[in-house]
């Protein structure tokens, strides 16, 4: 039996693992997608204290190596369910097996939000992408659009501007939600054109994307852009439905937990972007991981 099973290998989950094993407990981290979580898709991290600049991928690799090097176990499995065994232990059921543990830390993060327009799914992987760092290189010297006004979209536009001939940054408002410094930097790029305030109403093409139709949110005017790719970067949504029978979720699907990372269910903690919180950043994810693990360790 593990002392602690941690669901999710993002910044919160891996930090929790570091704190758990350094406190002398056994810890298993379960992840169903990529190590490092959302930050591994970030081209550049410039706001983590003491690290001036690092790629999200390198940050994730370092964190993973650190956790495993200290003794945490890791499995690439999809968690399907948590069962309270009623004896102060839990079963964590995955697509492969069931394991018992004394405490559970959910650090399941979030996944990419979709625009929800008809052809979005049809062109996914054929010109529609949710990850500039993964797919940007396929669009060398091509014309691309990126949708969104948060830091991810701004960073994505910057990355694409170094690869593509031309980049349209499409955002539904005239103000950006993302960091002002990033937006200012983009204004100086000759090959980046801001399309504000526009939404995308259609994506189309023959076999792959060749155009998108935009709609001006103030005037209703429609505009057709000839593009080879559309990157969608409109935020994240939680994926906590499988835990809803045990822990309370808020109206948006985030696990209800305060700064102490305690959920409505004793023995289950929530850390990082998956929980209710005001600021979802690497720094707050790391803070949550340490808080949740320290609290879990104290109960074992
Ligand atoms: P975000 O900050 O939530 O921004 C999402 C953007 O998408 C917003 O501008 C939003 O518009 C727009 N949007 C949402 N739904 C839309 C729809 N259906 N159609 C069109 N536009 C839509 O998401 P994010 O940029 O992915 O960032 C997530 C978190 O990670 C943030 O806290 C961010 O600060 C952080 N982050 C940090 C770094 C770093 O380097 N440390 C890098 C990237 C992100 P409105 O503004 O109108 O709502």
XYZ file of C-alpha atoms and ligand atoms in Angstrom:
348
model
C 0.000 0.000 0.000
C 1.257 3.499 -0.851
C 1.158 6.254 1.736
C 0.061 8.797 -0.861
C -1.192 8.466 -4.421
C -0.989 11.673 -6.425
C -3.177 12.024 -9.493
C -1.472 14.222 -12.070
C 2.179 14.866 -12.944
C 2.018 18.625 -13.415
C 3.784 21.168 -11.270
C 1.405 20.634 -8.308
C 1.506 16.832 -8.428
C 5.275 16.519 -8.813
C 5.899 19.100 -6.082
C 3.587 17.090 -3.811
C 5.624 13.982 -4.620
C 8.878 15.761 -3.706
C 7.462 16.847 -0.345
C 5.941 13.416 0.390
C 9.095 11.403 -0.280
C 11.342 13.900 1.487
C 9.066 13.428 4.525
C 9.827 9.709 4.393
C 6.517 8.557 2.853
C 5.948 6.406 -0.201
C 4.343 8.240 -3.102
C 3.062 7.169 -6.499
C 2.306 9.729 -9.213
C -0.250 8.680 -11.841
C -0.499 10.554 -15.128
C -2.465 9.762 -18.267
C -0.974 12.327 -20.670
C 2.217 14.356 -20.617
C 4.625 14.848 -17.759
C 4.654 18.420 -16.542
C 1.049 19.181 -17.442
C 0.077 22.388 -19.233
C 3.384 24.168 -18.610
C 5.229 21.645 -20.769
C 3.478 23.301 -23.741
C 4.734 26.765 -22.806
C 7.621 27.919 -25.015
C 9.102 30.147 -22.339
C 8.587 30.551 -18.599
C 9.824 33.897 -17.359
C 7.951 34.333 -14.090
C 9.115 31.518 -11.846
C 11.226 32.953 -9.014
C 14.982 32.494 -9.410
C 14.714 31.087 -12.944
C 15.148 33.949 -15.382
C 14.042 31.989 -18.413
C 13.362 28.317 -19.132
C 11.254 26.378 -21.616
C 8.169 24.697 -20.174
C 9.492 21.365 -21.409
C 12.813 21.746 -19.587
C 11.049 22.960 -16.447
C 8.839 19.845 -16.531
C 11.753 17.492 -17.191
C 13.715 18.954 -14.277
C 10.751 18.635 -11.933
C 10.052 15.051 -12.980
C 13.717 14.034 -12.653
C 13.862 15.639 -9.222
C 10.742 13.823 -7.945
C 11.787 10.438 -9.324
C 15.393 10.929 -8.182
C 14.144 11.468 -4.635
C 12.237 8.188 -4.731
C 8.715 8.865 -6.001
C 7.161 6.176 -8.195
C 5.461 7.012 -11.475
C 3.019 5.195 -13.765
C 1.450 6.308 -17.032
C -2.142 5.248 -16.343
C -5.575 6.756 -16.618
C -7.352 7.129 -13.268
C -10.988 6.108 -13.477
C -12.183 6.270 -9.905
C -11.333 6.790 -6.249
C -13.097 4.533 -3.748
C -13.220 5.266 -0.013
C -12.716 1.837 1.570
C -14.191 3.040 4.870
C -11.094 2.097 6.918
C -9.164 5.367 6.442
C -7.672 4.083 3.171
C -8.610 4.515 -0.473
C -8.557 2.473 -3.650
C -7.398 4.319 -6.752
C -8.741 2.502 -9.803
C -6.961 3.017 -13.125
C -7.407 1.574 -16.611
C -4.750 -1.001 -15.643
C -5.100 -1.895 -11.981
C -6.338 -0.892 -8.532
C -3.992 0.310 -5.801
C -4.558 1.056 -2.153
C -3.280 4.154 -0.360
C -3.706 6.104 2.837
C -4.169 9.552 1.316
C -4.979 10.884 -2.150
C -3.875 14.175 -3.676
C -5.771 15.164 -6.809
C -3.628 17.391 -9.023
C -5.462 16.713 -12.245
C -5.016 20.193 -13.724
C -7.085 21.283 -16.677
C -7.386 20.534 -20.388
C -7.610 22.758 -23.473
C -10.943 24.540 -23.942
C -12.406 24.185 -27.436
C -14.080 26.986 -29.369
C -17.125 24.833 -29.958
C -17.642 25.691 -33.643
C -18.859 22.945 -35.995
C -15.722 22.267 -38.047
C -13.237 22.524 -35.167
C -13.140 18.785 -34.447
C -13.202 17.890 -38.158
C -9.961 19.810 -38.817
C -8.182 18.870 -35.575
C -4.740 17.620 -36.631
C -5.397 18.906 -40.174
C -4.677 22.546 -39.533
C -6.402 23.014 -36.199
C -4.091 22.681 -33.216
C -4.185 23.484 -29.508
C -0.429 23.589 -29.012
C 1.977 26.005 -30.716
C 5.026 24.414 -29.139
C 4.055 20.948 -30.413
C 2.846 21.873 -33.899
C 4.210 25.358 -34.660
C 7.231 23.979 -36.543
C 4.903 22.399 -39.151
C 3.966 25.897 -40.294
C 7.373 27.289 -41.275
C 6.924 30.197 -43.724
C 3.164 29.628 -43.753
C 0.289 31.821 -42.610
C -1.389 31.024 -39.307
C -4.026 32.376 -36.970
C -4.007 32.015 -33.225
C -7.189 32.541 -31.222
C -7.232 33.832 -27.643
C -6.231 36.791 -25.510
C -4.559 35.148 -22.515
C -0.838 34.717 -21.853
C -0.841 31.357 -23.633
C -2.162 32.885 -26.864
C 0.237 35.821 -26.630
C 3.190 33.501 -26.060
C 1.946 31.261 -28.845
C 1.741 34.208 -31.235
C 5.289 35.198 -30.337
C 6.559 31.684 -30.978
C 4.709 31.470 -34.302
C 6.012 34.894 -35.377
C 9.515 33.388 -35.418
C 8.394 30.505 -37.624
C 5.564 31.695 -39.842
C 5.471 34.235 -42.611
C 2.445 35.879 -41.037
C 0.466 35.463 -37.828
C -3.041 36.748 -37.113
C -3.838 37.065 -33.421
C -7.610 36.853 -33.071
C -9.201 37.905 -29.789
C -12.817 38.578 -28.919
C -12.093 41.791 -26.991
C -9.875 44.822 -27.546
C -8.085 44.280 -24.208
C -5.878 41.287 -23.601
C -6.283 39.126 -20.539
C -2.644 38.041 -20.777
C 0.462 39.842 -19.564
C 0.750 43.422 -20.878
C 4.508 43.013 -21.435
C 3.838 40.132 -23.837
C 1.227 42.100 -25.772
C 3.605 45.068 -26.061
C 6.352 42.837 -27.400
C 3.978 41.457 -30.027
C 3.055 44.957 -31.208
C 6.642 45.362 -32.410
C 6.557 42.238 -34.595
C 6.139 43.168 -38.234
C 4.539 39.828 -39.159
C 1.905 39.815 -36.390
C -1.480 41.390 -37.046
C -4.020 41.854 -34.252
C -7.616 41.062 -35.211
C -9.721 42.694 -32.454
C -12.516 42.247 -31.436
C -13.200 39.187 -33.575
C -14.457 35.668 -33.009
C -13.974 32.731 -35.382
C -17.284 31.546 -36.811
C -15.992 29.015 -39.337
C -12.858 27.053 -40.179
C -12.652 25.378 -43.604
C -10.575 24.074 -46.468
C -10.251 21.074 -48.772
C -8.379 18.303 -46.928
C -6.621 20.679 -44.565
C -7.410 24.167 -43.281
C -7.107 26.920 -45.869
C -9.296 29.659 -44.424
C -11.252 30.894 -41.450
C -14.165 33.287 -41.214
C -14.144 35.943 -38.517
C -16.977 38.021 -37.165
C -16.478 41.448 -35.656
C -18.148 41.478 -32.242
C -18.973 45.198 -32.404
C -20.076 45.671 -36.014
C -21.031 42.121 -37.071
C -18.758 42.530 -40.130
C -17.452 39.226 -41.521
C -13.897 38.751 -42.744
C -12.250 35.811 -44.497
C -8.598 35.040 -43.724
C -6.570 32.698 -45.925
C -4.589 30.639 -43.401
C -2.781 27.308 -43.334
C -3.359 26.696 -39.663
C -5.544 27.824 -36.768
C -4.131 27.533 -33.257
C -6.787 27.621 -30.559
C -5.577 28.942 -27.230
C -8.701 29.997 -25.356
C -7.958 28.739 -21.888
C -8.439 25.620 -19.899
C -11.276 23.627 -18.359
C -11.071 21.263 -15.377
C -11.586 17.519 -15.759
C -12.876 16.463 -12.369
C -16.128 14.673 -13.255
C -14.735 11.272 -12.169
C -14.197 12.602 -8.649
C -17.624 14.225 -8.312
C -19.122 11.341 -6.323
C -16.567 11.903 -3.541
C -15.560 15.573 -3.574
C -17.666 18.693 -4.098
C -17.117 20.635 -7.322
C -18.045 24.265 -7.974
C -20.340 25.331 -10.833
C -17.406 25.356 -13.286
C -16.174 21.872 -12.329
C -13.264 22.903 -10.108
C -12.774 20.927 -6.869
C -13.888 23.006 -3.905
C -10.809 23.422 -1.699
C -9.235 26.375 0.066
C -5.610 27.345 0.559
C -5.202 24.324 2.860
C -6.002 22.120 -0.183
C -8.567 20.100 1.825
C -11.559 18.899 -0.156
C -15.027 18.132 1.203
C -13.906 14.510 1.663
C -11.482 13.741 4.534
C -8.246 12.197 3.320
C -8.529 13.597 -0.218
C -6.641 16.779 -1.075
C -6.726 18.927 -4.217
C -3.677 20.828 -5.463
C -2.999 23.163 -8.374
C -5.218 24.306 -11.222
C -7.900 21.653 -10.562
C -9.105 23.376 -7.389
C -11.047 26.576 -6.765
C -8.540 29.431 -6.601
C -7.964 32.968 -7.803
C -4.501 32.644 -9.341
C -3.553 29.639 -11.480
C 0.201 29.884 -11.970
C 3.233 27.628 -11.663
C 4.102 29.319 -8.384
C 0.672 28.664 -6.862
C 0.664 25.089 -8.186
C 4.019 24.449 -6.508
C 2.702 26.049 -3.317
C -0.378 23.804 -3.385
C 1.711 20.685 -3.952
C 3.776 21.404 -0.863
C 0.741 22.351 1.259
C -1.292 19.279 0.245
C 1.590 16.836 0.733
C 2.551 18.299 4.114
C -1.058 18.040 5.305
C -1.409 14.489 3.958
C 1.880 13.405 5.564
C 0.726 14.774 8.924
C -2.327 12.498 8.842
C -0.434 9.262 8.118
P -6.799 32.408 -19.965
O -5.890 33.335 -19.229
O -7.999 31.880 -19.257
O -7.243 33.143 -21.296
C -8.150 32.546 -22.180
C -8.408 33.521 -23.310
O -9.268 32.901 -24.259
C -9.092 34.789 -22.828
O -8.526 35.906 -23.457
C -10.549 34.574 -23.257
O -11.194 35.765 -23.642
C -10.401 33.718 -24.481
N -11.560 32.838 -24.686
C -12.132 31.986 -23.795
N -13.156 31.318 -24.364
C -13.240 31.778 -25.641
C -14.088 31.484 -26.725
N -15.048 30.567 -26.636
N -13.893 32.152 -27.886
C -12.903 33.063 -27.994
N -12.063 33.390 -27.002
C -12.233 32.750 -25.838
O -6.019 31.101 -20.500
P -4.494 30.837 -20.863
O -3.950 31.917 -21.699
O -4.445 29.450 -21.344
O -3.762 30.899 -19.441
C -4.171 30.018 -18.398
C -3.387 30.370 -17.128
O -2.013 30.043 -17.316
C -3.445 31.856 -16.809
O -3.509 32.012 -15.407
C -2.147 32.379 -17.327
O -1.694 33.538 -16.665
C -1.214 31.208 -17.098
N -0.087 31.190 -18.039
C 1.159 31.427 -17.561
C 2.261 31.415 -18.417
C 3.648 31.626 -17.901
O 4.556 31.897 -18.646
N 3.863 31.513 -16.621
C 2.068 31.173 -19.775
C 0.787 30.950 -20.241
C -0.276 30.968 -19.356
P -11.611 36.888 -22.552
O -10.328 37.527 -22.127
O -12.520 37.760 -23.303
O -12.293 36.118 -21.454
